Amino acid sequence: EIVLTQSPGTLSLSPGERATLSCRASQSVSSSYLVWYQQKPGQAPRLLIYGASSRATGIPDRFSGSGSGTDFTLTISRLEPEDFAVYYCQQYGSSPPWTFGQGTKVEIK
Amino acid sequence: QVQLVQSGAEVKKPGASVKVSCKASGYSFTSYAMHWVRQAPGQRLEWMGWINAGNGNTKYSQKFQGRVTITRDTSASTAYMELSSLRSEDTVVYYCARTQITIFGVVLGAFDIWGQGTMVTVSS
């Protein structure tokens, strides 16, 4: 099973600042199979990025993803008030289980 | 619009089974896969398994093998997840979520549409 470890656990930033979230895999993950989600309290997750760097439909261009192998990054270029939430990375491949990271909470400083 | 609507909250006794439904609308149900993902409060999401809504093929996480069954009713555009031998650790929110299937029949894993979640409580 591929374990995803996200860092930091919590990121305290102000609106307008840049957020950089990390996701590290216990073994190499195909970039095609690395995904990022945003989740707000009491809501289901929302797809942000798939294929490590492709934005899902309707996702603003302030969200970007990068990385390969075992290290992936989600960047929010300028935080808007609605961006304060928990972010999860996820991997899927030919062999289940498909796994998620433990999440990074982006909170208002 | 494209949406998944899940059945309501459930309270079950230890050892019982629960069956949660997920009704799809706004898209061709049989052209996609439906997955079930669960989440304990403040915890990471946990993938349970999927069903190819077109041909009915399933794949389960080893963790839940033998306890979970995912089925679908194409006439009702509805997927179901049944979890048996419930224990207190199964007290979590269960989500259904959709993914694409390639032209080669490969189930992809980016969950683009999610249900609203169903809380299952296991308590004596």
PDB file of C-alpha atoms in Angstrom:
ATOM      1  CA  GLU A   1       0.000   0.000   0.000  1.00  0.00           C
ATOM      2  CA  ILE A   2       1.314   3.441  -0.940  1.00  0.00           C
ATOM      3  CA  VAL A   3       1.347   5.809   2.034  1.00  0.00           C
ATOM      4  CA  LEU A   4       0.965   9.530   1.339  1.00  0.00           C
ATOM      5  CA  THR A   5       2.341  11.963   3.897  1.00  0.00           C
ATOM      6  CA  GLN A   6       1.323  15.602   3.687  1.00  0.00           C
ATOM      7  CA  SER A   7       3.132  18.533   5.213  1.00  0.00           C
ATOM      8  CA  PRO A   8       2.722  20.748   7.013  1.00  0.00           C
ATOM      9  CA  GLY A   9      -0.219  19.571   9.086  1.00  0.00           C
ATOM     10  CA  THR A  10      -1.471  23.127   9.428  1.00  0.00           C
ATOM     11  CA  LEU A  11      -0.560  26.233   7.453  1.00  0.00           C
ATOM     12  CA  SER A  12      -1.455  29.600   9.005  1.00  0.00           C
ATOM     13  CA  LEU A  13      -1.545  32.313   6.377  1.00  0.00           C
ATOM     14  CA  SER A  14      -3.290  35.580   5.570  1.00  0.00           C
ATOM     15  CA  PRO A  15      -5.493  36.268   2.543  1.00  0.00           C
ATOM     16  CA  GLY A  16      -3.352  37.254  -0.412  1.00  0.00           C
ATOM     17  CA  GLU A  17      -0.403  35.119   0.676  1.00  0.00           C
ATOM     18  CA  ARG A  18       0.990  32.129  -1.209  1.00  0.00           C
ATOM     19  CA  ALA A  19       0.368  28.605   0.099  1.00  0.00           C
ATOM     20  CA  THR A  20       2.641  25.682  -0.699  1.00  0.00           C
ATOM     21  CA  LEU A  21       1.439  22.219   0.318  1.00  0.00           C
ATOM     22  CA  SER A  22       3.530  19.073   0.056  1.00  0.00           C
ATOM     23  CA  CYS A  23       2.557  15.444  -0.548  1.00  0.00           C
ATOM     24  CA  ARG A  24       5.212  12.736  -0.316  1.00  0.00           C
ATOM     25  CA  ALA A  25       4.615   9.123  -1.359  1.00  0.00           C
ATOM     26  CA  SER A  26       6.211   6.039   0.184  1.00  0.00           C
ATOM     27  CA  GLN A  27       6.967   4.780  -3.336  1.00  0.00           C
ATOM     28  CA  SER A  28       6.906   6.269  -6.803  1.00  0.00           C
ATOM     29  CA  VAL A  29       3.506   7.343  -8.119  1.00  0.00           C
ATOM     30  CA  SER A  30       2.758   7.974 -11.757  1.00  0.00           C
ATOM     31  CA  SER A  31       2.044  11.674 -12.215  1.00  0.00           C
ATOM     32  CA  SER A  32      -1.060  10.678 -14.121  1.00  0.00           C
ATOM     33  CA  TYR A  33      -2.475   9.225 -10.948  1.00  0.00           C
ATOM     34  CA  LEU A  34      -1.908  11.993  -8.403  1.00  0.00           C
ATOM     35  CA  VAL A  35      -4.933  14.079  -7.400  1.00  0.00           C
ATOM     36  CA  TRP A  36      -5.682  16.974  -5.029  1.00  0.00           C
ATOM     37  CA  TYR A  37      -8.971  17.794  -3.271  1.00  0.00           C
ATOM     38  CA  GLN A  38     -10.292  20.617  -1.135  1.00  0.00           C
ATOM     39  CA  GLN A  39     -12.683  19.904   1.728  1.00  0.00           C
ATOM     40  CA  LYS A  40     -14.602  22.391   3.849  1.00  0.00           C
ATOM     41  CA  PRO A  41     -16.301  21.509   7.162  1.00  0.00           C
ATOM     42  CA  GLY A  42     -19.465  19.473   6.720  1.00  0.00           C
ATOM     43  CA  GLN A  43     -18.951  19.143   2.964  1.00  0.00           C
ATOM     44  CA  ALA A  44     -17.761  16.447   0.600  1.00  0.00           C
ATOM     45  CA  PRO A  45     -14.330  16.877  -0.972  1.00  0.00           C
ATOM     46  CA  ARG A  46     -14.055  18.869  -4.204  1.00  0.00           C
ATOM     47  CA  LEU A  47     -11.746  17.843  -7.037  1.00  0.00           C
ATOM     48  CA  LEU A  48      -9.068  20.482  -7.675  1.00  0.00           C
ATOM     49  CA  ILE A  49      -6.197  18.890  -9.599  1.00  0.00           C
ATOM     50  CA  TYR A  50      -5.819  15.590 -11.447  1.00  0.00           C
ATOM     51  CA  GLY A  51      -2.834  14.140 -13.253  1.00  0.00           C
ATOM     52  CA  ALA A  52      -0.656  16.054 -10.786  1.00  0.00           C
ATOM     53  CA  SER A  53      -1.030  19.360 -12.656  1.00  0.00           C
ATOM     54  CA  SER A  54      -4.323  19.595 -14.565  1.00  0.00           C
ATOM     55  CA  ARG A  55      -7.016  21.775 -13.040  1.00  0.00           C
ATOM     56  CA  ALA A  56     -10.511  20.317 -12.830  1.00  0.00           C
ATOM     57  CA  THR A  57     -13.426  22.099 -14.459  1.00  0.00           C
ATOM     58  CA  GLY A  58     -14.176  25.433 -12.851  1.00  0.00           C
ATOM     59  CA  ILE A  59     -11.067  25.563 -10.665  1.00  0.00           C
ATOM     60  CA  PRO A  60      -9.434  29.018 -10.611  1.00  0.00           C
ATOM     61  CA  ASP A  61      -5.941  29.353 -12.046  1.00  0.00           C
ATOM     62  CA  ARG A  62      -4.532  30.424  -8.663  1.00  0.00           C
ATOM     63  CA  PHE A  63      -4.468  26.670  -7.923  1.00  0.00           C
ATOM     64  CA  SER A  64      -1.595  24.761  -9.501  1.00  0.00           C
ATOM     65  CA  GLY A  65      -0.045  21.343  -9.027  1.00  0.00           C
ATOM     66  CA  SER A  66       3.400  20.009  -9.789  1.00  0.00           C
ATOM     67  CA  GLY A  67       5.767  17.174  -9.007  1.00  0.00           C
ATOM     68  CA  SER A  68       6.716  13.678  -9.989  1.00  0.00           C
ATOM     69  CA  GLY A  69       7.918  10.401  -8.544  1.00  0.00           C
ATOM     70  CA  THR A  70       7.433  10.659  -4.790  1.00  0.00           C
ATOM     71  CA  ASP A  71       7.162  14.431  -4.289  1.00  0.00           C
ATOM     72  CA  PHE A  72       4.181  16.520  -5.292  1.00  0.00           C
ATOM     73  CA  THR A  73       3.130  20.083  -4.525  1.00  0.00           C
ATOM     74  CA  LEU A  74      -0.107  22.042  -4.532  1.00  0.00           C
ATOM     75  CA  THR A  75       0.346  25.805  -4.740  1.00  0.00           C
ATOM     76  CA  ILE A  76      -2.289  28.461  -4.155  1.00  0.00           C
ATOM     77  CA  SER A  77      -0.759  31.633  -5.543  1.00  0.00           C
ATOM     78  CA  ARG A  78      -2.872  34.188  -3.635  1.00  0.00           C
ATOM     79  CA  LEU A  79      -5.205  32.947  -0.938  1.00  0.00           C
ATOM     80  CA  GLU A  80      -8.808  34.051  -1.177  1.00  0.00           C
ATOM     81  CA  PRO A  81     -11.126  33.861   1.877  1.00  0.00           C
ATOM     82  CA  GLU A  82     -12.897  30.820   0.394  1.00  0.00           C
ATOM     83  CA  ASP A  83      -9.609  28.884   0.091  1.00  0.00           C
ATOM     84  CA  PHE A  84      -9.247  28.281   3.829  1.00  0.00           C
ATOM     85  CA  ALA A  85     -10.005  24.570   4.088  1.00  0.00           C
ATOM     86  CA  VAL A  86      -8.368  21.151   4.340  1.00  0.00           C
ATOM     87  CA  TYR A  87      -6.501  19.815   1.311  1.00  0.00           C
ATOM     88  CA  TYR A  88      -5.912  16.146   0.565  1.00  0.00           C
ATOM     89  CA  CYS A  89      -3.703  14.442  -1.980  1.00  0.00           C
ATOM     90  CA  GLN A  90      -4.669  11.043  -3.346  1.00  0.00           C
ATOM     91  CA  GLN A  91      -3.036   8.422  -5.549  1.00  0.00           C
ATOM     92  CA  TYR A  92      -4.495   5.668  -7.639  1.00  0.00           C
ATOM     93  CA  GLY A  93      -2.858   3.117  -9.833  1.00  0.00           C
ATOM     94  CA  SER A  94      -3.296  -0.360 -11.186  1.00  0.00           C
ATOM     95  CA  SER A  95      -3.115  -1.935  -7.740  1.00  0.00           C
ATOM     96  CA  PRO A  96      -5.538  -0.916  -5.044  1.00  0.00           C
ATOM     97  CA  PRO A  97      -5.975   0.314  -2.444  1.00  0.00           C
ATOM     98  CA  TRP A  98      -6.147   3.872  -3.613  1.00  0.00           C
ATOM     99  CA  THR A  99      -4.940   6.042  -0.785  1.00  0.00           C
ATOM    100  CA  PHE A 100      -5.204   9.576   0.553  1.00  0.00           C
ATOM    101  CA  GLY A 101      -2.866  11.756   2.554  1.00  0.00           C
ATOM    102  CA  GLN A 102      -3.826  12.834   6.057  1.00  0.00           C
ATOM    103  CA  GLY A 103      -4.564  16.381   4.917  1.00  0.00           C
ATOM    104  CA  THR A 104      -3.161  19.883   5.335  1.00  0.00           C
ATOM    105  CA  LYS A 105      -5.360  22.472   6.998  1.00  0.00           C
ATOM    106  CA  VAL A 106      -4.951  25.997   5.623  1.00  0.00           C
ATOM    107  CA  GLU A 107      -6.193  28.376   8.300  1.00  0.00           C
ATOM    108  CA  ILE A 108      -6.473  32.132   8.588  1.00  0.00           C
ATOM    109  CA  LYS A 109      -3.577  33.671  10.473  1.00  0.00           C
TER     110      LYS A 109
ATOM    111  CA  GLN B   1     -27.183  19.133 -13.164  1.00  0.00           C
ATOM    112  CA  VAL B   2     -24.879  16.249 -12.394  1.00  0.00           C
ATOM    113  CA  GLN B   3     -25.394  15.073  -8.848  1.00  0.00           C
ATOM    114  CA  LEU B   4     -25.269  12.129  -6.498  1.00  0.00           C
ATOM    115  CA  VAL B   5     -27.846  11.970  -3.723  1.00  0.00           C
ATOM    116  CA  GLN B   6     -27.276   9.535  -0.879  1.00  0.00           C
ATOM    117  CA  SER B   7     -29.707   7.964   1.544  1.00  0.00           C
ATOM    118  CA  GLY B   8     -30.085   9.291   5.068  1.00  0.00           C
ATOM    119  CA  ALA B   9     -28.258   8.667   8.306  1.00  0.00           C
ATOM    120  CA  GLU B  10     -28.382   5.198   9.847  1.00  0.00           C
ATOM    121  CA  VAL B  11     -28.028   3.838  13.382  1.00  0.00           C
ATOM    122  CA  LYS B  12     -27.127   0.180  13.646  1.00  0.00           C
ATOM    123  CA  LYS B  13     -26.172  -2.280  16.386  1.00  0.00           C
ATOM    124  CA  PRO B  14     -22.789  -4.024  16.414  1.00  0.00           C
ATOM    125  CA  GLY B  15     -22.817  -7.089  14.182  1.00  0.00           C
ATOM    126  CA  ALA B  16     -25.605  -5.774  11.969  1.00  0.00           C
ATOM    127  CA  SER B  17     -25.381  -4.700   8.320  1.00  0.00           C
ATOM    128  CA  VAL B  18     -26.077  -1.366   6.666  1.00  0.00           C
ATOM    129  CA  LYS B  19     -26.935  -0.596   3.055  1.00  0.00           C
ATOM    130  CA  VAL B  20     -26.418   2.935   1.749  1.00  0.00           C
ATOM    131  CA  SER B  21     -27.760   4.099  -1.592  1.00  0.00           C
ATOM    132  CA  CYS B  22     -26.451   6.688  -4.050  1.00  0.00           C
ATOM    133  CA  LYS B  23     -28.791   7.930  -6.778  1.00  0.00           C
ATOM    134  CA  ALA B  24     -27.158   9.510  -9.815  1.00  0.00           C
ATOM    135  CA  SER B  25     -28.731  12.083 -12.093  1.00  0.00           C
ATOM    136  CA  GLY B  26     -27.688  14.389 -14.895  1.00  0.00           C
ATOM    137  CA  TYR B  27     -25.337  11.976 -16.679  1.00  0.00           C
ATOM    138  CA  SER B  28     -25.170   8.533 -18.240  1.00  0.00           C
ATOM    139  CA  PHE B  29     -24.956   6.298 -15.177  1.00  0.00           C
ATOM    140  CA  THR B  30     -23.507   3.288 -16.992  1.00  0.00           C
ATOM    141  CA  SER B  31     -20.633   5.270 -18.516  1.00  0.00           C
ATOM    142  CA  TYR B  32     -18.899   5.810 -15.202  1.00  0.00           C
ATOM    143  CA  ALA B  33     -17.659   3.959 -12.157  1.00  0.00           C
ATOM    144  CA  MET B  34     -19.006   4.562  -8.679  1.00  0.00           C
ATOM    145  CA  HIS B  35     -16.764   4.385  -5.678  1.00  0.00           C
ATOM    146  CA  TRP B  36     -17.350   4.393  -1.951  1.00  0.00           C
ATOM    147  CA  VAL B  37     -15.041   6.372   0.305  1.00  0.00           C
ATOM    148  CA  ARG B  38     -15.383   6.810   4.043  1.00  0.00           C
ATOM    149  CA  GLN B  39     -14.102   9.329   6.549  1.00  0.00           C
ATOM    150  CA  ALA B  40     -13.940   9.346  10.327  1.00  0.00           C
ATOM    151  CA  PRO B  41     -14.128  12.792  11.983  1.00  0.00           C
ATOM    152  CA  GLY B  42     -10.864  14.636  11.461  1.00  0.00           C
ATOM    153  CA  GLN B  43      -9.316  11.663   9.704  1.00  0.00           C
ATOM    154  CA  ARG B  44      -8.070  10.967   6.206  1.00  0.00           C
ATOM    155  CA  LEU B  45     -10.381   9.659   3.535  1.00  0.00           C
ATOM    156  CA  GLU B  46     -10.406   5.881   3.051  1.00  0.00           C
ATOM    157  CA  TRP B  47     -11.240   4.221  -0.268  1.00  0.00           C
ATOM    158  CA  MET B  48     -13.438   1.127   0.050  1.00  0.00           C
ATOM    159  CA  GLY B  49     -14.080  -0.055  -3.490  1.00  0.00           C
ATOM    160  CA  TRP B  50     -15.717   0.610  -6.839  1.00  0.00           C
ATOM    161  CA  ILE B  51     -18.236  -0.757  -9.270  1.00  0.00           C
ATOM    162  CA  ASN B  52     -18.155  -0.305 -13.030  1.00  0.00           C
ATOM    163  CA  ALA B  53     -21.743   0.815 -13.428  1.00  0.00           C
ATOM    164  CA  GLY B  54     -21.743  -0.396 -17.020  1.00  0.00           C
ATOM    165  CA  ASN B  55     -20.700  -4.040 -16.662  1.00  0.00           C
ATOM    166  CA  GLY B  56     -21.075  -4.495 -12.904  1.00  0.00           C
ATOM    167  CA  ASN B  57     -17.455  -5.434 -12.267  1.00  0.00           C
ATOM    168  CA  THR B  58     -16.237  -4.605  -8.763  1.00  0.00           C
ATOM    169  CA  LYS B  59     -12.955  -4.078  -6.942  1.00  0.00           C
ATOM    170  CA  TYR B  60     -12.602  -3.814  -3.181  1.00  0.00           C
ATOM    171  CA  SER B  61      -9.946  -2.666  -0.779  1.00  0.00           C
ATOM    172  CA  GLN B  62      -8.347  -5.649   0.932  1.00  0.00           C
ATOM    173  CA  LYS B  63      -9.234  -4.039   4.268  1.00  0.00           C
ATOM    174  CA  PHE B  64     -12.955  -4.455   3.587  1.00  0.00           C
ATOM    175  CA  GLN B  65     -12.871  -7.619   1.469  1.00  0.00           C
ATOM    176  CA  GLY B  66     -15.524 -10.007   2.697  1.00  0.00           C
ATOM    177  CA  ARG B  67     -17.465  -7.308   4.552  1.00  0.00           C
ATOM    178  CA  VAL B  68     -18.391  -4.879   1.785  1.00  0.00           C
ATOM    179  CA  THR B  69     -20.563  -5.428  -1.264  1.00  0.00           C
ATOM    180  CA  ILE B  70     -21.116  -2.770  -3.915  1.00  0.00           C
ATOM    181  CA  THR B  71     -23.989  -3.241  -6.347  1.00  0.00           C
ATOM    182  CA  ARG B  72     -25.962  -1.147  -8.792  1.00  0.00           C
ATOM    183  CA  ASP B  73     -29.414  -0.927 -10.312  1.00  0.00           C
ATOM    184  CA  THR B  74     -29.036   0.557 -13.771  1.00  0.00           C
ATOM    185  CA  SER B  75     -32.798   1.042 -14.195  1.00  0.00           C
ATOM    186  CA  ALA B  76     -32.760   3.319 -11.153  1.00  0.00           C
ATOM    187  CA  SER B  77     -29.307   4.876 -11.788  1.00  0.00           C
ATOM    188  CA  THR B  78     -28.461   3.941  -8.230  1.00  0.00           C
ATOM    189  CA  ALA B  79     -25.423   2.369  -6.611  1.00  0.00           C
ATOM    190  CA  TYR B  80     -25.440   0.638  -3.245  1.00  0.00           C
ATOM    191  CA  MET B  81     -22.836  -0.120  -0.611  1.00  0.00           C
ATOM    192  CA  GLU B  82     -23.564  -2.788   1.976  1.00  0.00           C
ATOM    193  CA  LEU B  83     -21.232  -3.222   4.933  1.00  0.00           C
ATOM    194  CA  SER B  84     -21.714  -6.195   7.232  1.00  0.00           C
ATOM    195  CA  SER B  85     -20.491  -7.244  10.695  1.00  0.00           C
ATOM    196  CA  LEU B  86     -20.550  -3.637  11.810  1.00  0.00           C
ATOM    197  CA  ARG B  87     -18.334  -2.535  14.691  1.00  0.00           C
ATOM    198  CA  SER B  88     -17.855   0.753  16.500  1.00  0.00           C
ATOM    199  CA  GLU B  89     -14.961   1.720  14.195  1.00  0.00           C
ATOM    200  CA  ASP B  90     -17.411   1.787  11.290  1.00  0.00           C
ATOM    201  CA  THR B  91     -19.064   4.863  12.815  1.00  0.00           C
ATOM    202  CA  VAL B  92     -18.038   7.308  10.099  1.00  0.00           C
ATOM    203  CA  VAL B  93     -19.394   9.235   7.113  1.00  0.00           C
ATOM    204  CA  TYR B  94     -19.695   7.255   3.878  1.00  0.00           C
ATOM    205  CA  TYR B  95     -19.476   8.984   0.486  1.00  0.00           C
ATOM    206  CA  CYS B  96     -20.174   7.777  -2.999  1.00  0.00           C
ATOM    207  CA  ALA B  97     -18.072   9.386  -5.709  1.00  0.00           C
ATOM    208  CA  ARG B  98     -17.899   9.082  -9.480  1.00  0.00           C
ATOM    209  CA  THR B  99     -14.916   8.476 -11.720  1.00  0.00           C
ATOM    210  CA  GLN B 100     -14.431   8.056 -15.408  1.00  0.00           C
ATOM    211  CA  ILE B 101     -13.808   4.798 -17.244  1.00  0.00           C
ATOM    212  CA  THR B 102     -11.468   4.810 -20.232  1.00  0.00           C
ATOM    213  CA  ILE B 103     -12.410   3.396 -23.623  1.00  0.00           C
ATOM    214  CA  PHE B 104     -10.314   0.366 -22.639  1.00  0.00           C
ATOM    215  CA  GLY B 105     -12.453  -0.203 -19.577  1.00  0.00           C
ATOM    216  CA  VAL B 106      -9.894   1.064 -17.064  1.00  0.00           C
ATOM    217  CA  VAL B 107     -11.457   2.714 -14.033  1.00  0.00           C
ATOM    218  CA  LEU B 108      -9.739   6.010 -13.299  1.00  0.00           C
ATOM    219  CA  GLY B 109      -9.373   7.406  -9.812  1.00  0.00           C
ATOM    220  CA  ALA B 110     -10.043  11.147  -9.827  1.00  0.00           C
ATOM    221  CA  PHE B 111     -13.363  11.592  -8.022  1.00  0.00           C
ATOM    222  CA  ASP B 112     -15.076  14.462  -9.824  1.00  0.00           C
ATOM    223  CA  ILE B 113     -18.582  14.258  -8.360  1.00  0.00           C
ATOM    224  CA  TRP B 114     -19.368  13.327  -4.753  1.00  0.00           C
ATOM    225  CA  GLY B 115     -22.521  12.537  -2.845  1.00  0.00           C
ATOM    226  CA  GLN B 116     -23.380  14.560   0.232  1.00  0.00           C
ATOM    227  CA  GLY B 117     -22.312  11.811   2.617  1.00  0.00           C
ATOM    228  CA  THR B 118     -24.223   9.428   4.878  1.00  0.00           C
ATOM    229  CA  MET B 119     -23.451   9.161   8.582  1.00  0.00           C
ATOM    230  CA  VAL B 120     -23.570   5.614   9.908  1.00  0.00           C
ATOM    231  CA  THR B 121     -23.518   5.189  13.678  1.00  0.00           C
ATOM    232  CA  VAL B 122     -22.807   1.790  15.211  1.00  0.00           C
ATOM    233  CA  SER B 123     -23.900   1.643  18.816  1.00  0.00           C
ATOM    234  CA  SER B 124     -25.425  -0.841  21.179  1.00  0.00           C
TER     235      SER B 124
END
